[in-house]
Short mmCIF file of C-alpha atoms in Angstrom, two decimals:
data_model
loop_
_atom_site.label_atom_id
_atom_site.label_comp_id
_atom_site.label_asym_id
_atom_site.label_seq_id
_atom_site.Cartn_x
_atom_site.Cartn_y
_atom_site.Cartn_z
CA GLY A 23 -11.99 -2.47 13.48
CA ALA A 24 -11.03 -5.67 12.20
CA GLY A 25 -10.09 -6.25 8.65
CA VAL A 26 -10.61 -9.28 6.43
CA SER A 27 -8.78 -12.37 7.71
CA GLN A 28 -7.78 -15.55 6.01
CA THR A 29 -6.75 -19.01 7.06
CA PRO A 30 -4.48 -20.62 6.79
CA SER A 31 -1.94 -18.16 5.85
CA ASN A 32 0.10 -20.79 4.17
CA LYS A 33 -0.93 -24.15 3.19
CA VAL A 34 1.36 -27.00 1.45
CA THR A 35 -0.32 -30.09 0.04
CA GLU A 36 0.47 -32.69 -2.48
CA LYS A 37 -0.90 -33.21 -5.83
CA GLY A 38 -4.41 -34.78 -5.82
CA LYS A 39 -5.39 -33.81 -2.40
CA TYR A 40 -8.39 -31.77 -1.26
CA VAL A 41 -8.02 -28.34 0.27
CA GLU A 42 -10.31 -25.68 1.87
CA LEU A 43 -9.43 -22.14 2.32
CA ARG A 44 -11.41 -19.78 4.66
CA CYS A 45 -12.04 -16.17 4.59
CA ASP A 46 -13.58 -14.04 7.38
CA PRO A 47 -15.21 -10.89 5.82
CA ILE A 48 -15.35 -7.53 7.72
CA SER A 49 -18.68 -7.88 9.93
CA GLY A 50 -21.75 -6.47 8.00
CA HIS A 51 -20.11 -6.49 4.42
CA THR A 52 -22.67 -8.28 2.07
CA ALA A 53 -20.38 -8.77 -0.75
CA LEU A 54 -17.43 -11.18 -0.73
CA TYR A 55 -15.05 -11.87 -3.52
CA TRP A 56 -12.18 -14.54 -4.15
CA TYR A 57 -9.21 -13.76 -6.30
CA ARG A 58 -6.23 -15.95 -7.18
CA GLN A 59 -2.66 -14.18 -7.80
CA SER A 60 0.04 -16.36 -9.42
CA LEU A 61 3.76 -15.01 -8.90
CA GLY A 62 4.33 -11.85 -10.95
CA GLN A 63 0.72 -11.47 -12.06
CA GLY A 64 -2.03 -9.04 -10.73
CA PRO A 65 -4.93 -10.70 -9.05
CA GLU A 66 -7.37 -12.79 -11.09
CA PHE A 67 -11.03 -12.77 -10.20
CA LEU A 68 -12.68 -16.38 -9.29
CA ILE A 69 -16.13 -15.72 -7.59
CA TYR A 70 -18.20 -12.97 -6.22
CA PHE A 71 -20.96 -13.37 -3.58
CA GLN A 72 -23.92 -11.15 -2.72
CA GLY A 73 -25.09 -12.48 0.70
CA THR A 74 -25.19 -16.29 0.42
CA GLY A 75 -25.77 -16.67 -3.28
CA ALA A 76 -22.85 -16.56 -5.92
CA ALA A 77 -23.69 -13.78 -8.12
CA ASP A 78 -20.69 -14.40 -10.50
CA ASP A 79 -18.72 -17.42 -10.61
CA SER A 80 -17.35 -16.94 -14.00
CA GLY A 81 -13.74 -16.91 -12.83
CA LEU A 82 -13.59 -20.15 -11.41
CA PRO A 83 -10.96 -22.05 -13.62
CA ASN A 84 -13.10 -25.54 -13.73
CA ASP A 85 -15.30 -27.88 -11.69
CA ARG A 86 -12.59 -28.42 -9.36
CA PHE A 87 -13.10 -25.28 -7.83
CA PHE A 88 -16.25 -24.65 -5.50
CA ALA A 89 -16.96 -21.86 -3.01
CA VAL A 90 -19.71 -21.74 -0.25
CA ARG A 91 -21.14 -18.73 1.80
CA PRO A 92 -23.90 -20.64 3.56
CA GLU A 93 -24.63 -17.94 6.17
CA GLY A 94 -23.91 -14.84 4.13
CA SER A 95 -20.52 -14.15 6.32
CA VAL A 96 -17.68 -16.48 6.32
CA SER A 97 -16.84 -18.10 3.00
CA THR A 98 -14.64 -21.36 2.25
CA LEU A 99 -13.00 -21.89 -1.32
CA LYS A 100 -12.64 -25.67 -1.96
CA ILE A 101 -10.31 -27.10 -4.44
CA GLN A 102 -10.52 -30.89 -5.25
CA ARG A 103 -7.85 -33.20 -6.58
CA THR A 104 -5.41 -30.37 -6.30
CA GLU A 105 -2.62 -29.90 -9.23
CA ARG A 106 0.72 -28.01 -9.23
CA GLY A 107 -0.80 -25.29 -11.25
CA ASP A 108 -3.17 -24.47 -8.64
CA SER A 109 -0.29 -23.14 -6.61
CA ALA A 110 -0.80 -19.40 -5.98
CA VAL A 111 -1.97 -16.68 -3.35
CA TYR A 112 -5.68 -16.95 -3.06
CA LEU A 113 -7.01 -13.41 -1.96
CA CYS A 114 -10.57 -12.56 -0.39
CA ALA A 115 -11.99 -9.33 -0.37
CA SER A 116 -15.16 -7.75 1.04
CA SER A 117 -17.23 -4.87 0.48
CA GLY A 118 -20.53 -3.42 2.00
CA GLY A 119 -22.94 -0.54 2.48
CA THR A 120 -22.45 2.51 0.43
CA ALA A 121 -18.74 2.52 0.20
CA GLU A 122 -18.25 -0.53 -2.14
CA THR A 123 -14.53 -0.39 -1.99
CA GLN A 124 -13.22 -3.85 -1.44
CA TYR A 125 -11.06 -4.64 1.08
CA PHE A 126 -8.47 -7.47 0.94
CA GLY A 127 -7.25 -9.91 3.41
CA PRO A 128 -3.67 -10.93 3.58
CA GLY A 129 -4.22 -14.11 1.39
CA THR A 130 -3.46 -17.74 1.70
CA ARG A 131 -0.47 -19.03 -0.13
CA LEU A 132 -0.94 -22.63 -1.43
CA LEU A 133 1.65 -24.73 -2.62
CA VAL A 134 0.88 -27.98 -4.44
CA LEU A 135 3.87 -30.47 -4.59
CA ASP B 7 -14.51 -3.86 -18.21
CA ALA B 8 -12.26 -1.64 -20.06
CA LYS B 9 -8.69 -2.43 -20.28
CA THR B 10 -5.96 -0.11 -18.86
CA THR B 11 -2.24 0.47 -19.91
CA GLN B 12 0.24 1.49 -17.39
CA PRO B 13 4.28 1.60 -17.41
CA THR B 14 5.85 -1.50 -16.17
CA SER B 15 8.07 0.48 -13.61
CA MET B 16 8.90 3.83 -12.13
CA ASP B 17 11.34 5.23 -9.98
CA CYS B 18 10.93 8.21 -7.61
CA ALA B 19 12.99 9.89 -4.88
CA GLU B 20 11.69 10.09 -1.45
CA GLY B 21 10.17 13.24 -0.63
CA ARG B 22 9.18 14.04 -4.11
CA ALA B 23 5.78 13.62 -6.11
CA ALA B 24 5.19 10.36 -7.65
CA ASN B 25 3.00 10.70 -10.85
CA LEU B 26 1.66 7.21 -12.09
CA PRO B 27 -0.05 7.33 -15.58
CA CYS B 28 -2.84 5.02 -16.61
CA ASN B 29 -4.50 4.72 -20.20
CA HIS B 30 -8.01 3.54 -20.64
CA SER B 31 -9.26 4.71 -23.89
CA THR B 32 -12.21 2.27 -24.03
CA ILE B 33 -13.77 3.41 -20.90
CA SER B 34 -17.62 3.27 -20.80
CA GLY B 35 -19.81 6.16 -19.30
CA ASN B 36 -20.65 4.16 -16.20
CA GLU B 37 -17.18 2.97 -15.61
CA TYR B 38 -15.26 4.49 -12.63
CA VAL B 39 -11.22 4.73 -12.40
CA TYR B 40 -10.19 2.94 -9.45
CA TRP B 41 -6.33 2.81 -7.91
CA TYR B 42 -5.30 -0.08 -5.46
CA ARG B 43 -1.66 -0.84 -4.60
CA GLN B 44 -0.04 -3.93 -3.34
CA ILE B 45 2.79 -3.96 -0.94
CA HIS B 46 5.24 -6.93 -1.09
CA SER B 47 3.40 -10.10 0.51
CA GLN B 48 0.25 -8.25 1.43
CA GLY B 49 -3.30 -7.92 -0.18
CA PRO B 50 -4.17 -5.14 -2.60
CA GLN B 51 -5.14 -1.73 -0.59
CA TYR B 52 -7.53 0.61 -1.86
CA ILE B 53 -6.36 4.18 -2.69
CA ILE B 54 -8.90 6.12 -4.44
CA HIS B 55 -11.57 6.25 -7.06
CA GLY B 56 -13.28 8.62 -9.41
CA LEU B 57 -15.56 9.14 -12.16
CA LYS B 58 -14.89 12.50 -14.17
CA ASN B 59 -13.82 15.02 -11.56
CA ASN B 60 -10.55 15.17 -9.92
CA GLU B 61 -10.40 13.53 -6.38
CA THR B 62 -8.24 13.81 -3.37
CA ASN B 63 -7.94 11.95 -0.17
CA GLU B 64 -5.60 11.60 2.62
CA MET B 65 -3.46 9.13 0.40
CA ALA B 66 -3.38 10.60 -2.90
CA SER B 67 -4.83 12.63 -5.67
CA LEU B 68 -6.45 11.28 -8.63
CA ILE B 69 -6.61 13.61 -12.09
CA ILE B 70 -8.80 12.28 -14.93
CA THR B 71 -8.60 13.87 -18.21
CA GLU B 72 -11.55 15.55 -19.56
CA ASP B 73 -12.14 12.93 -22.26
CA ARG B 74 -11.66 10.29 -19.57
CA LYS B 75 -9.29 8.35 -21.78
CA SER B 76 -6.36 8.63 -19.14
CA SER B 77 -5.58 9.45 -15.47
CA THR B 78 -2.70 10.04 -13.25
CA LEU B 79 -2.46 9.02 -9.74
CA ILE B 80 -0.41 11.30 -7.43
CA LEU B 81 1.41 10.55 -4.52
CA PRO B 82 2.39 14.12 -3.40
CA HIS B 83 5.24 13.12 -1.12
CA ALA B 84 6.27 9.68 -1.62
CA THR B 85 8.15 7.75 1.18
CA LEU B 86 10.02 4.56 1.18
CA ARG B 87 6.62 2.61 2.61
CA ASP B 88 4.84 3.52 -0.88
CA THR B 89 6.93 1.35 -2.72
CA ALA B 90 4.61 -1.10 -4.23
CA VAL B 91 2.91 -2.20 -7.39
CA TYR B 92 0.01 0.27 -8.27
CA TYR B 93 -3.09 -1.00 -10.30
CA CYS B 94 -5.31 1.22 -12.25
CA ILE B 95 -8.71 -0.62 -12.70
CA VAL B 96 -11.84 0.68 -14.48
CA SER B 97 -15.21 -0.93 -13.49
CA PRO B 98 -18.74 0.15 -12.96
CA ARG B 99 -19.98 1.03 -9.76
CA GLY B 100 -23.57 1.20 -8.50
CA ALA B 101 -25.28 3.84 -6.44
CA GLY B 102 -26.73 3.33 -3.21
CA GLY B 103 -24.56 0.30 -2.13
CA THR B 104 -25.31 -2.10 -5.31
CA SER B 105 -22.18 -3.88 -6.17
CA TYR B 106 -21.19 -4.69 -9.50
CA GLY B 107 -18.59 -7.33 -8.70
CA LYS B 108 -15.13 -8.23 -9.86
CA LEU B 109 -12.21 -5.95 -10.28
CA THR B 110 -10.10 -6.74 -13.31
CA PHE B 111 -6.38 -6.17 -12.48
CA GLY B 112 -3.67 -5.84 -15.01
CA GLN B 113 0.06 -6.03 -14.38
CA GLY B 114 0.35 -2.68 -12.63
CA THR B 115 3.32 -0.20 -12.26
CA ILE B 116 5.99 -1.07 -9.92
CA LEU B 117 6.85 2.00 -7.94
CA THR B 118 10.30 2.05 -6.34
CA VAL B 119 10.96 5.05 -4.03
CA HIS B 120 14.58 5.53 -3.45
CA PRO B 121 16.27 7.48 -0.61
#
């Protein structure tokens, strides 16, 4: 079946601009996670949704970062006033049912110039 | 979540077993040991998990010591496609579909399988 998909696969933007990153989880998965991975580092947790609500947003670095999941399926990570330090790969994962294994998408590579 | 310690890198010859160690001496009673791997330019891929018993699936085996303070991931016949960063993670897991959220990744072990 279809896995987790993320769009766009690559995004180049200028400092100060606003970006939106989209995640389509595996159908039926109730839990959705966002992570950020800088070069040479392991993924770093940002936020976790259970259904439509954010169950844990403790990893969001500051108030420029915001994520939504209005219908409990697709999620959008929004970054305002981007900074060069936001450049990273943004990974989305989903899990559900009794498996609880997190299945990751291929990521969106964000470059802020 | 408990912290894990892994070697920075390891090498393995193709066709041989790859044994990747992980220390998690502060693991709590409700925490499972998970292994994920990340092949270059891809998202992490789940391999296996366990609580206290040894586990085996089509990808690998997981050996957890009796005191649960360390574990070893075994790839029985490594191939070139197994070259990746391998992450050992400890995290609580609920029963019956309850999710406990985030995975805390460390630096992982870079496994290089050579011909």
